[in-house]
Every structure is written in structure tokens, then in C-alpha cells.
Amino acid sequence: LAKTTQPISMDSYEGQEVNITCSHNNIATNDYITWYQQFPSQGPRFIIQGYKTKVTNEVASLFIPADRKSSTLSLPRVSLSDTAVYYCLVGDMPISGGYNKLIFGAGTRLAVHP
Amino acid sequence: DGGITQSPKYLFRKEGQNVTLSCEQNLNHDAMYWYRQDPGQGLRLIYYSQIVNDFQKGDIAEGYSVSREKKESFPLTVTSAQKNPTAFYLCASSTSDLRGNTIYFGEGSWLTVV
């Protein structure tokens, strides 16, 4: 299983761009990288997913270098409502006769200030 | 609407009692998961199930039990053997591979020992 490492916390201000980096040195060839956002007392929700290079959606961008040993979630122009915990997840792809096992790291606690 | 339903949202347990948390999904997902989250901490995997009538222990299975008699249901029992059960419990489900937005979480259940 690929273990992930993220900063414990980050601070930003409204209107700024925030970049959160996740290290996953042991990522497997078939693994995808997925980011989730969690607000207090709620279940995590999907933000973005990628395999290599760059992925962009209406919420964020995900940058993955060629070696795939890390990834960076980029949130453009954050607002107070972006204050949450962000998790980087590297999927354990199913193998013949095996099981999926979703492992979340500790996450990054982002605080956006006025 | 499709989704995952957890119940109850809040539950109080006396010491020495077993309690069962319900998790139901109508997404036709094969895999289901239970996580525990302590205040200010990340998610820790308790149990997971890939198919009906089969499940595997996660990282913190001691003091918990599950069953998977139906594809759509994955109840979690917190037994009296769990010495510190007060926490936020999250149920999730996914398809067999992790590509795309295929992991869904319930809204969570708060368990408090009184």
C-alpha cells in the first residue's frame, strides 16, 4: 500500500491560491491519486482525481510530476468556506483475488482567514 | 436519490453495552467500509467488505464486529470490548476500482459513552 505524507496544517487568506503537496513515494503503477475535502461532522467528499500530469475541474487543479512520487492540490482564490481538512488518497487497485482497502492519511487542516 | 444512509446520527451508550450503527447504500456498490474519526484526527479503517458474506479487518478492528448479509447493508457493532468507543463513525462505499468519483461517504454517526 502506498503511504501518503501531507503537512499537518496550513494557513491562508481569502483570495489567495493554496497549494497542498502530498508525498507518496511507494505509489504503484496502477494507482490513481484522489483528493477529498472534509468539513467538521461530515463525511469526506471528492474533489479531484488524476493519474499523471495535470487535471483541472471547476473546483481545483491537480499537478502530478512524471515520477508520480508526489502530487499537489491547487485551490485558486480560496474563500472562508474552503476551511476544511484535505486528504490525499492513493488507491489500492484491485488484484486478482484481492481486496480494495482505502487508507486515509492524517490530512491537511487548511484555515482560511479574512 | 442514490446515496449512503447512516443511522442514528447521534447515539449514547452506557458502559458495558453493545450498540449497532446502521449503514445502507442504494448505489449498487460492491465494497463498503467503516472508519473511525476522533476529534481533530484523520480517518482510521475499522473493517471493510468487498463482497457479500465476506469482510476483512482494518487497522483498528478490536472491539468491533460487522456483517455483510446483503449487498446494500453493512452494520457495525461496537461491543463492550471496545474500551474507548466515543468517536465519529463514517461508512463509505465504492465500486471495485478506484478510478473516478466512485467513493461515497455517509454523513456519519456520533457515538458517546455515558
PDB file of C-alpha atoms in Angstrom:
ATOM      1  CA  LEU A   1       0.000   0.000   0.000  1.00  0.00           C
ATOM      2  CA  ALA A   2       1.247   3.443  -0.870  1.00  0.00           C
ATOM      3  CA  LYS A   3       1.613   5.583   2.256  1.00  0.00           C
ATOM      4  CA  THR A   4       0.946   9.285   1.937  1.00  0.00           C
ATOM      5  CA  THR A   5       2.516  12.217   3.790  1.00  0.00           C
ATOM      6  CA  GLN A   6       0.964  15.687   3.935  1.00  0.00           C
ATOM      7  CA  PRO A   7       1.585  18.816   6.002  1.00  0.00           C
ATOM      8  CA  ILE A   8      -0.486  18.770   9.168  1.00  0.00           C
ATOM      9  CA  SER A   9      -1.829  22.285   8.749  1.00  0.00           C
ATOM     10  CA  MET A  10      -1.721  25.343   6.510  1.00  0.00           C
ATOM     11  CA  ASP A  11      -2.969  28.904   6.797  1.00  0.00           C
ATOM     12  CA  SER A  12      -4.064  31.213   4.019  1.00  0.00           C
ATOM     13  CA  TYR A  13      -6.114  34.334   3.353  1.00  0.00           C
ATOM     14  CA  GLU A  14      -9.160  34.876   1.245  1.00  0.00           C
ATOM     15  CA  GLY A  15      -8.399  35.323  -2.444  1.00  0.00           C
ATOM     16  CA  GLN A  16      -5.045  33.574  -2.335  1.00  0.00           C
ATOM     17  CA  GLU A  17      -4.052  30.404  -4.185  1.00  0.00           C
ATOM     18  CA  VAL A  18      -3.330  27.446  -1.913  1.00  0.00           C
ATOM     19  CA  ASN A  19      -1.105  24.513  -2.862  1.00  0.00           C
ATOM     20  CA  ILE A  20      -1.101  21.372  -0.738  1.00  0.00           C
ATOM     21  CA  THR A  21       1.516  18.739  -1.530  1.00  0.00           C
ATOM     22  CA  CYS A  22       1.250  15.040  -0.818  1.00  0.00           C
ATOM     23  CA  SER A  23       4.180  12.627  -0.930  1.00  0.00           C
ATOM     24  CA  HIS A  24       3.589   9.015  -1.980  1.00  0.00           C
ATOM     25  CA  ASN A  25       6.989   7.512  -2.723  1.00  0.00           C
ATOM     26  CA  ASN A  26       5.721   3.944  -2.995  1.00  0.00           C
ATOM     27  CA  ILE A  27       2.893   4.578  -5.422  1.00  0.00           C
ATOM     28  CA  ALA A  28       2.151   1.576  -7.635  1.00  0.00           C
ATOM     29  CA  THR A  29       1.899   1.656 -11.406  1.00  0.00           C
ATOM     30  CA  ASN A  30      -1.879   1.303 -11.468  1.00  0.00           C
ATOM     31  CA  ASP A  31      -2.653   3.618  -8.546  1.00  0.00           C
ATOM     32  CA  TYR A  32      -4.665   6.785  -9.038  1.00  0.00           C
ATOM     33  CA  ILE A  33      -4.367   9.824  -6.769  1.00  0.00           C
ATOM     34  CA  THR A  34      -7.539  11.237  -5.280  1.00  0.00           C
ATOM     35  CA  TRP A  35      -8.155  14.241  -3.037  1.00  0.00           C
ATOM     36  CA  TYR A  36     -11.031  14.647  -0.614  1.00  0.00           C
ATOM     37  CA  GLN A  37     -12.360  17.548   1.438  1.00  0.00           C
ATOM     38  CA  GLN A  38     -13.948  17.137   4.858  1.00  0.00           C
ATOM     39  CA  PHE A  39     -15.893  19.639   6.935  1.00  0.00           C
ATOM     40  CA  PRO A  40     -16.486  19.027  10.665  1.00  0.00           C
ATOM     41  CA  SER A  41     -19.037  16.305  11.459  1.00  0.00           C
ATOM     42  CA  GLN A  42     -19.479  15.415   7.778  1.00  0.00           C
ATOM     43  CA  GLY A  43     -18.208  12.670   5.531  1.00  0.00           C
ATOM     44  CA  PRO A  44     -15.348  13.474   3.129  1.00  0.00           C
ATOM     45  CA  ARG A  45     -16.325  14.474  -0.361  1.00  0.00           C
ATOM     46  CA  PHE A  46     -14.481  14.000  -3.639  1.00  0.00           C
ATOM     47  CA  ILE A  47     -12.549  16.959  -5.049  1.00  0.00           C
ATOM     48  CA  ILE A  48     -10.369  15.692  -7.876  1.00  0.00           C
ATOM     49  CA  GLN A  49      -8.540  12.633  -9.177  1.00  0.00           C
ATOM     50  CA  GLY A  50      -5.607  12.100 -11.516  1.00  0.00           C
ATOM     51  CA  TYR A  51      -3.007   9.661 -12.744  1.00  0.00           C
ATOM     52  CA  LYS A  52      -0.271  11.856 -14.243  1.00  0.00           C
ATOM     53  CA  THR A  53       0.463  15.394 -15.460  1.00  0.00           C
ATOM     54  CA  LYS A  54      -2.318  17.878 -14.757  1.00  0.00           C
ATOM     55  CA  VAL A  55      -6.036  17.596 -14.134  1.00  0.00           C
ATOM     56  CA  THR A  56      -8.374  20.548 -13.704  1.00  0.00           C
ATOM     57  CA  ASN A  57     -12.035  20.799 -12.799  1.00  0.00           C
ATOM     58  CA  GLU A  58     -14.306  23.588 -11.651  1.00  0.00           C
ATOM     59  CA  VAL A  59     -13.031  23.346  -8.080  1.00  0.00           C
ATOM     60  CA  ALA A  60      -9.299  22.618  -8.191  1.00  0.00           C
ATOM     61  CA  SER A  61      -6.249  21.532 -10.151  1.00  0.00           C
ATOM     62  CA  LEU A  62      -4.053  18.539  -9.508  1.00  0.00           C
ATOM     63  CA  PHE A  63      -0.415  18.503 -10.570  1.00  0.00           C
ATOM     64  CA  ILE A  64       1.458  15.202 -10.764  1.00  0.00           C
ATOM     65  CA  PRO A  65       5.126  15.079 -11.807  1.00  0.00           C
ATOM     66  CA  ALA A  66       6.459  12.436 -14.151  1.00  0.00           C
ATOM     67  CA  ASP A  67       7.805  10.208 -11.354  1.00  0.00           C
ATOM     68  CA  ARG A  68       4.378  10.329  -9.597  1.00  0.00           C
ATOM     69  CA  LYS A  69       6.021  10.275  -6.172  1.00  0.00           C
ATOM     70  CA  SER A  70       4.131  13.371  -5.140  1.00  0.00           C
ATOM     71  CA  SER A  71       1.101  15.406  -6.126  1.00  0.00           C
ATOM     72  CA  THR A  72      -0.065  18.949  -5.484  1.00  0.00           C
ATOM     73  CA  LEU A  73      -3.642  20.061  -4.992  1.00  0.00           C
ATOM     74  CA  SER A  74      -4.123  23.675  -6.056  1.00  0.00           C
ATOM     75  CA  LEU A  75      -7.121  25.681  -4.855  1.00  0.00           C
ATOM     76  CA  PRO A  76      -7.455  29.001  -6.696  1.00  0.00           C
ATOM     77  CA  ARG A  77      -8.655  32.087  -4.830  1.00  0.00           C
ATOM     78  CA  VAL A  78      -9.762  30.413  -1.621  1.00  0.00           C
ATOM     79  CA  SER A  79     -12.638  31.691   0.477  1.00  0.00           C
ATOM     80  CA  LEU A  80     -13.576  31.204   4.116  1.00  0.00           C
ATOM     81  CA  SER A  81     -15.763  28.238   3.111  1.00  0.00           C
ATOM     82  CA  ASP A  82     -12.666  26.365   1.930  1.00  0.00           C
ATOM     83  CA  THR A  83     -11.584  25.962   5.554  1.00  0.00           C
ATOM     84  CA  ALA A  84     -11.565  22.179   5.930  1.00  0.00           C
ATOM     85  CA  VAL A  85      -9.360  19.114   6.134  1.00  0.00           C
ATOM     86  CA  TYR A  86      -7.948  17.860   2.829  1.00  0.00           C
ATOM     87  CA  TYR A  87      -6.961  14.230   2.350  1.00  0.00           C
ATOM     88  CA  CYS A  88      -4.708  12.728  -0.270  1.00  0.00           C
ATOM     89  CA  LEU A  89      -5.586   9.146  -1.099  1.00  0.00           C
ATOM     90  CA  VAL A  90      -3.640   6.721  -3.253  1.00  0.00           C
ATOM     91  CA  GLY A  91      -5.855   3.892  -4.353  1.00  0.00           C
ATOM     92  CA  ASP A  92      -5.049   0.250  -3.782  1.00  0.00           C
ATOM     93  CA  MET A  93      -6.137  -1.112  -7.120  1.00  0.00           C
ATOM     94  CA  PRO A  94      -7.809  -4.499  -7.048  1.00  0.00           C
ATOM     95  CA  ILE A  95      -5.770  -7.529  -7.954  1.00  0.00           C
ATOM     96  CA  SER A  96      -6.967 -10.979  -8.770  1.00  0.00           C
ATOM     97  CA  GLY A  97      -8.411 -12.450  -5.608  1.00  0.00           C
ATOM     98  CA  GLY A  98      -7.512  -9.381  -3.573  1.00  0.00           C
ATOM     99  CA  TYR A  99      -9.443  -6.560  -1.962  1.00  0.00           C
ATOM    100  CA  ASN A 100      -9.558  -2.818  -2.076  1.00  0.00           C
ATOM    101  CA  LYS A 101      -8.543  -1.143   1.150  1.00  0.00           C
ATOM    102  CA  LEU A 102      -8.964   2.621   1.323  1.00  0.00           C
ATOM    103  CA  ILE A 103      -6.346   4.137   3.620  1.00  0.00           C
ATOM    104  CA  PHE A 104      -6.550   7.808   4.528  1.00  0.00           C
ATOM    105  CA  GLY A 105      -3.598   9.709   5.915  1.00  0.00           C
ATOM    106  CA  ALA A 106      -3.932  12.332   8.635  1.00  0.00           C
ATOM    107  CA  GLY A 107      -4.911  15.031   6.171  1.00  0.00           C
ATOM    108  CA  THR A 108      -4.029  18.725   5.995  1.00  0.00           C
ATOM    109  CA  ARG A 109      -6.052  21.171   8.053  1.00  0.00           C
ATOM    110  CA  LEU A 110      -6.449  24.335   5.973  1.00  0.00           C
ATOM    111  CA  ALA A 111      -7.532  27.519   7.719  1.00  0.00           C
ATOM    112  CA  VAL A 112      -8.560  30.442   5.528  1.00  0.00           C
ATOM    113  CA  HIS A 113      -8.531  33.842   7.241  1.00  0.00           C
ATOM    114  CA  PRO A 114     -10.377  37.029   6.287  1.00  0.00           C
TER     115      PRO A 114
ATOM    116  CA  ASP B   1     -31.894   9.624  -4.761  1.00  0.00           C
ATOM    117  CA  GLY B   2     -28.861   7.328  -4.591  1.00  0.00           C
ATOM    118  CA  GLY B   3     -26.545   7.514  -1.662  1.00  0.00           C
ATOM    119  CA  ILE B   4     -25.426   6.172   1.679  1.00  0.00           C
ATOM    120  CA  THR B   5     -27.565   6.461   4.775  1.00  0.00           C
ATOM    121  CA  GLN B   6     -26.156   6.137   8.248  1.00  0.00           C
ATOM    122  CA  SER B   7     -28.251   5.973  11.377  1.00  0.00           C
ATOM    123  CA  PRO B   8     -28.570   7.125  14.014  1.00  0.00           C
ATOM    124  CA  LYS B   9     -26.785  10.473  13.709  1.00  0.00           C
ATOM    125  CA  TYR B  10     -26.250  10.623  17.486  1.00  0.00           C
ATOM    126  CA  LEU B  11     -26.106   7.675  19.864  1.00  0.00           C
ATOM    127  CA  PHE B  12     -25.375   7.357  23.546  1.00  0.00           C
ATOM    128  CA  ARG B  13     -24.163   4.134  25.075  1.00  0.00           C
ATOM    129  CA  LYS B  14     -23.762   3.044  28.635  1.00  0.00           C
ATOM    130  CA  GLU B  15     -20.567   1.308  29.547  1.00  0.00           C
ATOM    131  CA  GLY B  16     -20.825  -2.441  29.036  1.00  0.00           C
ATOM    132  CA  GLN B  17     -23.457  -2.214  26.317  1.00  0.00           C
ATOM    133  CA  ASN B  18     -23.198  -3.192  22.683  1.00  0.00           C
ATOM    134  CA  VAL B  19     -24.563  -0.791  20.077  1.00  0.00           C
ATOM    135  CA  THR B  20     -25.098  -1.191  16.354  1.00  0.00           C
ATOM    136  CA  LEU B  21     -24.665   1.540  13.758  1.00  0.00           C
ATOM    137  CA  SER B  22     -26.588   1.138  10.534  1.00  0.00           C
ATOM    138  CA  CYS B  23     -25.221   1.773   7.043  1.00  0.00           C
ATOM    139  CA  GLU B  24     -27.327   1.314   3.923  1.00  0.00           C
ATOM    140  CA  GLN B  25     -26.433   2.146   0.315  1.00  0.00           C
ATOM    141  CA  ASN B  26     -28.503   2.015  -2.854  1.00  0.00           C
ATOM    142  CA  LEU B  27     -25.612   2.689  -5.230  1.00  0.00           C
ATOM    143  CA  ASN B  28     -25.120  -0.976  -6.103  1.00  0.00           C
ATOM    144  CA  HIS B  29     -21.542  -0.734  -4.870  1.00  0.00           C
ATOM    145  CA  ASP B  30     -19.649  -3.917  -4.148  1.00  0.00           C
ATOM    146  CA  ALA B  31     -17.303  -2.548  -1.481  1.00  0.00           C
ATOM    147  CA  MET B  32     -18.225  -0.991   1.853  1.00  0.00           C
ATOM    148  CA  TYR B  33     -16.082   0.416   4.648  1.00  0.00           C
ATOM    149  CA  TRP B  34     -16.255   1.629   8.237  1.00  0.00           C
ATOM    150  CA  TYR B  35     -13.954   4.330   9.565  1.00  0.00           C
ATOM    151  CA  ARG B  36     -13.498   5.866  12.972  1.00  0.00           C
ATOM    152  CA  GLN B  37     -12.521   9.506  13.443  1.00  0.00           C
ATOM    153  CA  ASP B  38     -11.524  11.037  16.769  1.00  0.00           C
ATOM    154  CA  PRO B  39     -11.748  14.814  17.221  1.00  0.00           C
ATOM    155  CA  GLY B  40      -9.028  16.591  15.256  1.00  0.00           C
ATOM    156  CA  GLN B  41      -7.703  13.328  13.852  1.00  0.00           C
ATOM    157  CA  GLY B  42      -7.777  11.559  10.496  1.00  0.00           C
ATOM    158  CA  LEU B  43      -9.817   8.539   9.450  1.00  0.00           C
ATOM    159  CA  ARG B  44      -8.850   5.083  10.643  1.00  0.00           C
ATOM    160  CA  LEU B  45     -10.139   1.954   8.926  1.00  0.00           C
ATOM    161  CA  ILE B  46     -12.111  -0.468  11.127  1.00  0.00           C
ATOM    162  CA  TYR B  47     -13.479  -3.047   8.710  1.00  0.00           C
ATOM    163  CA  TYR B  48     -14.076  -3.353   5.003  1.00  0.00           C
ATOM    164  CA  SER B  49     -16.026  -5.699   2.765  1.00  0.00           C
ATOM    165  CA  GLN B  50     -15.603  -6.361  -0.911  1.00  0.00           C
ATOM    166  CA  ILE B  51     -18.462  -8.808  -1.406  1.00  0.00           C
ATOM    167  CA  VAL B  52     -21.473 -10.185   0.418  1.00  0.00           C
ATOM    168  CA  ASN B  53     -20.695 -12.580   3.272  1.00  0.00           C
ATOM    169  CA  ASP B  54     -17.041 -11.563   3.353  1.00  0.00           C
ATOM    170  CA  PHE B  55     -15.187  -8.826   5.236  1.00  0.00           C
ATOM    171  CA  GLN B  56     -11.689  -8.021   6.399  1.00  0.00           C
ATOM    172  CA  LYS B  57     -10.231  -6.310   9.435  1.00  0.00           C
ATOM    173  CA  GLY B  58      -8.790  -2.872   9.066  1.00  0.00           C
ATOM    174  CA  ASP B  59      -6.223  -1.215  11.298  1.00  0.00           C
ATOM    175  CA  ILE B  60      -8.364  -0.914  14.447  1.00  0.00           C
ATOM    176  CA  ALA B  61     -10.842  -3.816  14.361  1.00  0.00           C
ATOM    177  CA  GLU B  62     -10.522  -4.853  18.019  1.00  0.00           C
ATOM    178  CA  GLY B  63     -13.777  -4.301  19.899  1.00  0.00           C
ATOM    179  CA  TYR B  64     -15.855  -4.052  16.730  1.00  0.00           C
ATOM    180  CA  SER B  65     -17.810  -6.532  14.616  1.00  0.00           C
ATOM    181  CA  VAL B  66     -19.571  -6.325  11.267  1.00  0.00           C
ATOM    182  CA  SER B  67     -21.768  -8.383   8.980  1.00  0.00           C
ATOM    183  CA  ARG B  68     -22.470  -8.260   5.260  1.00  0.00           C
ATOM    184  CA  GLU B  69     -25.551 -10.369   4.651  1.00  0.00           C
ATOM    185  CA  LYS B  70     -26.854  -8.093   1.909  1.00  0.00           C
ATOM    186  CA  LYS B  71     -25.004  -6.056  -0.689  1.00  0.00           C
ATOM    187  CA  GLU B  72     -26.646  -2.822   0.393  1.00  0.00           C
ATOM    188  CA  SER B  73     -26.136  -3.168   4.145  1.00  0.00           C
ATOM    189  CA  PHE B  74     -23.004  -3.170   6.326  1.00  0.00           C
ATOM    190  CA  PRO B  75     -23.886  -2.668  10.021  1.00  0.00           C
ATOM    191  CA  LEU B  76     -21.165  -2.035  12.600  1.00  0.00           C
ATOM    192  CA  THR B  77     -21.488  -3.270  16.177  1.00  0.00           C
ATOM    193  CA  VAL B  78     -19.431  -1.531  18.821  1.00  0.00           C
ATOM    194  CA  THR B  79     -19.013  -4.107  21.550  1.00  0.00           C
ATOM    195  CA  SER B  80     -18.299  -3.700  25.248  1.00  0.00           C
ATOM    196  CA  ALA B  81     -14.761  -4.854  24.477  1.00  0.00           C
ATOM    197  CA  GLN B  82     -14.061  -1.508  22.800  1.00  0.00           C
ATOM    198  CA  LYS B  83     -12.670   0.478  25.721  1.00  0.00           C
ATOM    199  CA  ASN B  84     -12.813   3.933  24.205  1.00  0.00           C
ATOM    200  CA  PRO B  85     -15.685   3.977  21.710  1.00  0.00           C
ATOM    201  CA  THR B  86     -16.579   7.676  21.859  1.00  0.00           C
ATOM    202  CA  ALA B  87     -15.896   8.921  18.315  1.00  0.00           C
ATOM    203  CA  PHE B  88     -17.358   9.889  14.951  1.00  0.00           C
ATOM    204  CA  TYR B  89     -18.045   6.858  12.730  1.00  0.00           C
ATOM    205  CA  LEU B  90     -18.147   7.036   8.939  1.00  0.00           C
ATOM    206  CA  CYS B  91     -19.416   4.473   6.477  1.00  0.00           C
ATOM    207  CA  ALA B  92     -18.360   4.508   2.826  1.00  0.00           C
ATOM    208  CA  SER B  93     -18.918   2.503  -0.319  1.00  0.00           C
ATOM    209  CA  SER B  94     -17.163   2.197  -3.642  1.00  0.00           C
ATOM    210  CA  THR B  95     -17.109   0.286  -6.883  1.00  0.00           C
ATOM    211  CA  SER B  96     -14.425  -2.305  -7.410  1.00  0.00           C
ATOM    212  CA  ASP B  97     -11.885   0.064  -8.884  1.00  0.00           C
ATOM    213  CA  LEU B  98     -10.990   3.466  -7.588  1.00  0.00           C
ATOM    214  CA  ARG B  99     -10.891   5.428 -10.807  1.00  0.00           C
ATOM    215  CA  GLY B 100     -13.252   8.334 -10.947  1.00  0.00           C
ATOM    216  CA  ASN B 101     -15.592   9.607  -8.286  1.00  0.00           C
ATOM    217  CA  THR B 102     -16.589   6.185  -7.031  1.00  0.00           C
ATOM    218  CA  ILE B 103     -16.155   6.542  -3.277  1.00  0.00           C
ATOM    219  CA  TYR B 104     -19.132   7.843  -1.357  1.00  0.00           C
ATOM    220  CA  PHE B 105     -19.390   8.598   2.344  1.00  0.00           C
ATOM    221  CA  GLY B 106     -22.364   8.736   4.635  1.00  0.00           C
ATOM    222  CA  GLU B 107     -22.993  11.710   6.907  1.00  0.00           C
ATOM    223  CA  GLY B 108     -21.534   9.952   9.914  1.00  0.00           C
ATOM    224  CA  SER B 109     -22.709   8.848  13.360  1.00  0.00           C
ATOM    225  CA  TRP B 110     -21.589  10.297  16.665  1.00  0.00           C
ATOM    226  CA  LEU B 111     -21.254   7.728  19.447  1.00  0.00           C
ATOM    227  CA  THR B 112     -20.830   8.861  23.032  1.00  0.00           C
ATOM    228  CA  VAL B 113     -20.327   6.652  26.070  1.00  0.00           C
ATOM    229  CA  VAL B 114     -22.100   7.916  29.156  1.00  0.00           C
TER     230      VAL B 114
END
